[in-house]
CSV table of C-alpha atoms in Angstrom, one decimal:
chain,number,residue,atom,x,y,z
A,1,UNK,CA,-10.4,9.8,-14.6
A,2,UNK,CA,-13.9,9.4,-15.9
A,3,UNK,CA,-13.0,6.3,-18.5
A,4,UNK,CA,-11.8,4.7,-15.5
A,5,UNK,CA,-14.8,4.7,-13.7
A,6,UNK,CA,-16.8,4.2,-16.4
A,7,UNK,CA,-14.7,0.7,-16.9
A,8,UNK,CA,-15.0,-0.3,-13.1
A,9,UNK,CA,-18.6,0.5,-13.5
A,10,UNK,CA,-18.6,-1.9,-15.7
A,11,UNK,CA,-16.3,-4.0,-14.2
A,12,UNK,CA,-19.4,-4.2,-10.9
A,13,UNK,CA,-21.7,-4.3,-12.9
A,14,UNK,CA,-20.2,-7.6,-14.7
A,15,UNK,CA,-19.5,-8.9,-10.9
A,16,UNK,CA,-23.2,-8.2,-9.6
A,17,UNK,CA,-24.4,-10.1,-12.7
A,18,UNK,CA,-22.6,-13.2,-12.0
A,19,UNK,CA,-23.1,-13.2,-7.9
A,20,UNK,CA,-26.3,-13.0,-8.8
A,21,UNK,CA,-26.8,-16.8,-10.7
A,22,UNK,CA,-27.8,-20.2,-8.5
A,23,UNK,CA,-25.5,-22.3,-10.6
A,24,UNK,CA,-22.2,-21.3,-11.6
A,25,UNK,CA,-21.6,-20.4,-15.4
A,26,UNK,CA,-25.3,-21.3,-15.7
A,27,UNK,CA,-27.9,-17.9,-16.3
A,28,UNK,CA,-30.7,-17.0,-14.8
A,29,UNK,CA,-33.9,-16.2,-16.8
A,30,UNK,CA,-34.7,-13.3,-14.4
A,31,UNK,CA,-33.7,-9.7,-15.3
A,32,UNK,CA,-31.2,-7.9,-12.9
A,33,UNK,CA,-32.0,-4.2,-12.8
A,34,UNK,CA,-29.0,-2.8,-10.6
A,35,UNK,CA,-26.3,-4.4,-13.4
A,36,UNK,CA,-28.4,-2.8,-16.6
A,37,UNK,CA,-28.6,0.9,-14.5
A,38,UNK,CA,-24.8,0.4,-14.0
A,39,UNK,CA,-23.9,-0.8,-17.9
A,40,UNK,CA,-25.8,2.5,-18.7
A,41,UNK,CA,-23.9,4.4,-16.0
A,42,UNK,CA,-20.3,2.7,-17.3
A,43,UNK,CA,-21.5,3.7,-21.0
A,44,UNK,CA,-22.7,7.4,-20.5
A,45,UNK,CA,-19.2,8.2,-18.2
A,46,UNK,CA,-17.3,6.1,-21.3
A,47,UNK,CA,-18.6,8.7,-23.6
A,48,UNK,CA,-17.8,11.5,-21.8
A,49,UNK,CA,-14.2,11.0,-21.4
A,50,UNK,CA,-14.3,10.4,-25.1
A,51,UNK,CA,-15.5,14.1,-25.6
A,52,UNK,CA,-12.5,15.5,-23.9
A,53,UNK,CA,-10.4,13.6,-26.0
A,54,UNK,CA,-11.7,15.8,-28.8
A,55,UNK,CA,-9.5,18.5,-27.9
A,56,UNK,CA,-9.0,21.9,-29.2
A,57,UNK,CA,-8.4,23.2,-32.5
A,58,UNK,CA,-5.2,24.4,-32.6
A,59,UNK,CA,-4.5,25.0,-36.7
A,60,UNK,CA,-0.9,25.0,-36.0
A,61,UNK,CA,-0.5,22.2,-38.8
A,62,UNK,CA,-3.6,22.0,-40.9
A,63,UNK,CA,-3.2,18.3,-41.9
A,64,UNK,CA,-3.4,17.9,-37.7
A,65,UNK,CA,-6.5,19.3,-37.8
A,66,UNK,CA,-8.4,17.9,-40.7
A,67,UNK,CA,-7.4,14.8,-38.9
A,68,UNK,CA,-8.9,16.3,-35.9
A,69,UNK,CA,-12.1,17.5,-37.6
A,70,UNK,CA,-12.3,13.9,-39.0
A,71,UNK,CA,-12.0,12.0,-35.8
A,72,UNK,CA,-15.3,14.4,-34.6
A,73,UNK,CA,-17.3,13.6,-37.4
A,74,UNK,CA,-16.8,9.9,-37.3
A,75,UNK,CA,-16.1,9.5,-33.3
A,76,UNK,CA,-19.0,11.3,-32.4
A,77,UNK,CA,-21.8,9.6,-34.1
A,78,UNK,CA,-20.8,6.5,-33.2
A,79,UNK,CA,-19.6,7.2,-29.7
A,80,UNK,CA,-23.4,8.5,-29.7
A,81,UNK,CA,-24.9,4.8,-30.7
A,82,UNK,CA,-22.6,3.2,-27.8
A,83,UNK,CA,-24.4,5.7,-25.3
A,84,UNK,CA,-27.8,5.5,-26.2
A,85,UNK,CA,-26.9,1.5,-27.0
A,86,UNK,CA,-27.7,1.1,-30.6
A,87,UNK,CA,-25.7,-1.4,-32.0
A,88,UNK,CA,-23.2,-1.1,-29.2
A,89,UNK,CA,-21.1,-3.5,-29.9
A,90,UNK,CA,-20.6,-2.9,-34.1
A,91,UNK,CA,-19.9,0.7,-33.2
A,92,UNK,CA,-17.6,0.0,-30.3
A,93,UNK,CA,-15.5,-2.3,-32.3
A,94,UNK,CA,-15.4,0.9,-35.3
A,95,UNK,CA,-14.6,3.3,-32.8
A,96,UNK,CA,-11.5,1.0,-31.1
A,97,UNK,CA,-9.9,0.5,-34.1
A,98,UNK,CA,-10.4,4.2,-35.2
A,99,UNK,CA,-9.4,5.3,-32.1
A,100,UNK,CA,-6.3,3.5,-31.7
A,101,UNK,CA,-4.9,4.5,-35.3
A,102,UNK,CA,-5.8,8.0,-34.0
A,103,UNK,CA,-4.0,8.1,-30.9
A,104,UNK,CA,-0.5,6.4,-32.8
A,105,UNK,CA,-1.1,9.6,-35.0
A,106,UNK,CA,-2.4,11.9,-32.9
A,107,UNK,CA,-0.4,11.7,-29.9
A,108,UNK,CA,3.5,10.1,-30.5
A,109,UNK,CA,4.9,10.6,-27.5
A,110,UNK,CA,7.9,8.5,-28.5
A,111,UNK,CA,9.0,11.2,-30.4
A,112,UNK,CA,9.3,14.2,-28.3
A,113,UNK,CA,12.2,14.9,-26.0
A,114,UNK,CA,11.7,13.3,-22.1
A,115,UNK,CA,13.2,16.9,-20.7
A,116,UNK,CA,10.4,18.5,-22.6
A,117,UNK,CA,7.1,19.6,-21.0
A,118,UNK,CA,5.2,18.6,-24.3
A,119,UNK,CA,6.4,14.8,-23.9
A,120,UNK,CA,4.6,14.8,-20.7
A,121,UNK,CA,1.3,16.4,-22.2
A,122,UNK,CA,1.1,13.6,-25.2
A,123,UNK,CA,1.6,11.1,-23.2
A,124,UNK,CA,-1.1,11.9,-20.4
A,125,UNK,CA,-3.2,12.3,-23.9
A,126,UNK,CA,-2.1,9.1,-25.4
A,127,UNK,CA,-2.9,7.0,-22.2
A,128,UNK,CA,-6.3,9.0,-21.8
A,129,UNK,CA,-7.2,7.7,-24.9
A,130,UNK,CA,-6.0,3.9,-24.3
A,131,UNK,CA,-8.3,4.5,-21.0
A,132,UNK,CA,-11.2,5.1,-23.4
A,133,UNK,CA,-10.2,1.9,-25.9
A,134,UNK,CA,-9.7,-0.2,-22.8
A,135,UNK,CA,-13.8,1.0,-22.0
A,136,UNK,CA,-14.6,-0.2,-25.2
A,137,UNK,CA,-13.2,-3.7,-25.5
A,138,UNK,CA,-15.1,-3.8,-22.3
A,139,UNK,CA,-18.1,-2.8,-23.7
A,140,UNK,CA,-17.8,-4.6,-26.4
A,141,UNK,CA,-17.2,-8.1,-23.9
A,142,UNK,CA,-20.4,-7.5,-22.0
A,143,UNK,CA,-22.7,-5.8,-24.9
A,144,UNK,CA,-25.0,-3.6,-24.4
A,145,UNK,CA,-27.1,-4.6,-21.5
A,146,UNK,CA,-30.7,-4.1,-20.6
A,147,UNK,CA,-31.6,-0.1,-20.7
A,148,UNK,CA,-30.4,0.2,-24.3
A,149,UNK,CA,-32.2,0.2,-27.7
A,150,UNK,CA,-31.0,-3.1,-28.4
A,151,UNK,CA,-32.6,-4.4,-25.8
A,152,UNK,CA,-35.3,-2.4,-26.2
A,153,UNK,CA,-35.8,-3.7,-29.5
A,154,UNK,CA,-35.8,-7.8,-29.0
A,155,UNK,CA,-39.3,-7.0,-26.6
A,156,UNK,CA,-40.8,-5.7,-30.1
């Protein structure tokens, strides 16, 4: 699952940063190169495993997909600023709470019948998508980090 490597990325990247300090809890003024490479890495495969939550358009209910067409025109621009790292953690908050209230609506796995096929297809979607939220919190924890524009921009 790409969300979930793109959180443990994260996860060593966080881990690197801190081994990496004389003092414990106190930071360094040096720049660690590995842990900004990997924040990028954990941030590009986070995006990606939000495009294949796009899914297809089915048009079996029309109100599904306006929905659906919806969640790509808001999702995708933002989910575009948390992989180049503009405002990263503004649009990573947005897209958490967007994404959640879409996956309650989107993918109610409660409701379907456990002998049923389809209950097992929602569900797979509706933890996909928690995989991706999860990402984001965890984005939003560590920010951006150093190859990103808003890091970029505090050097102007």
């Amino acid at each position: 699952n790409i969300a979930l490597v793109g959180g443990l990325v994260l996860l060593l990247a966080e881990d690197m940063g801190e081994a990496k300090t004389m003092f414990a809890g106190v930071p360094t003024m040096g720049e660690n190169k590995p842990q900004n490479y990997m924040q990028l890495a954990g941030r590009v495969l986070i995006c990606l495993m939000f495009l294949t939550l796009l899914g297809e358009m089915t048009f079996d209910n029309m109100f599904t997909e306006v929905v659906r067409a919806i969640e790509l025109i808001v999702g995708l621009p933002l989910m575009i600023c948390v992989c180049i790292g503009y405002k990263t953690k503004l649009a990573s908050c947005i897209l958490v709470v967007w994404l959640f209230f879409m996956n309650i609506y989107l993918n109610p796995f409660w409701t379907y019948n456990r002998s049923k096929a389809m209950h097992d297809f929602v569900k797979y979607d509706f933890f996909q998508s928690l995989s991706v939220i999860g990402g984001l919190l965890y984005v939003v924890t560590l920010g951006p980090g150093g190859v990103s524009f808003d890091e970029h921009k505090k050097n102007w």
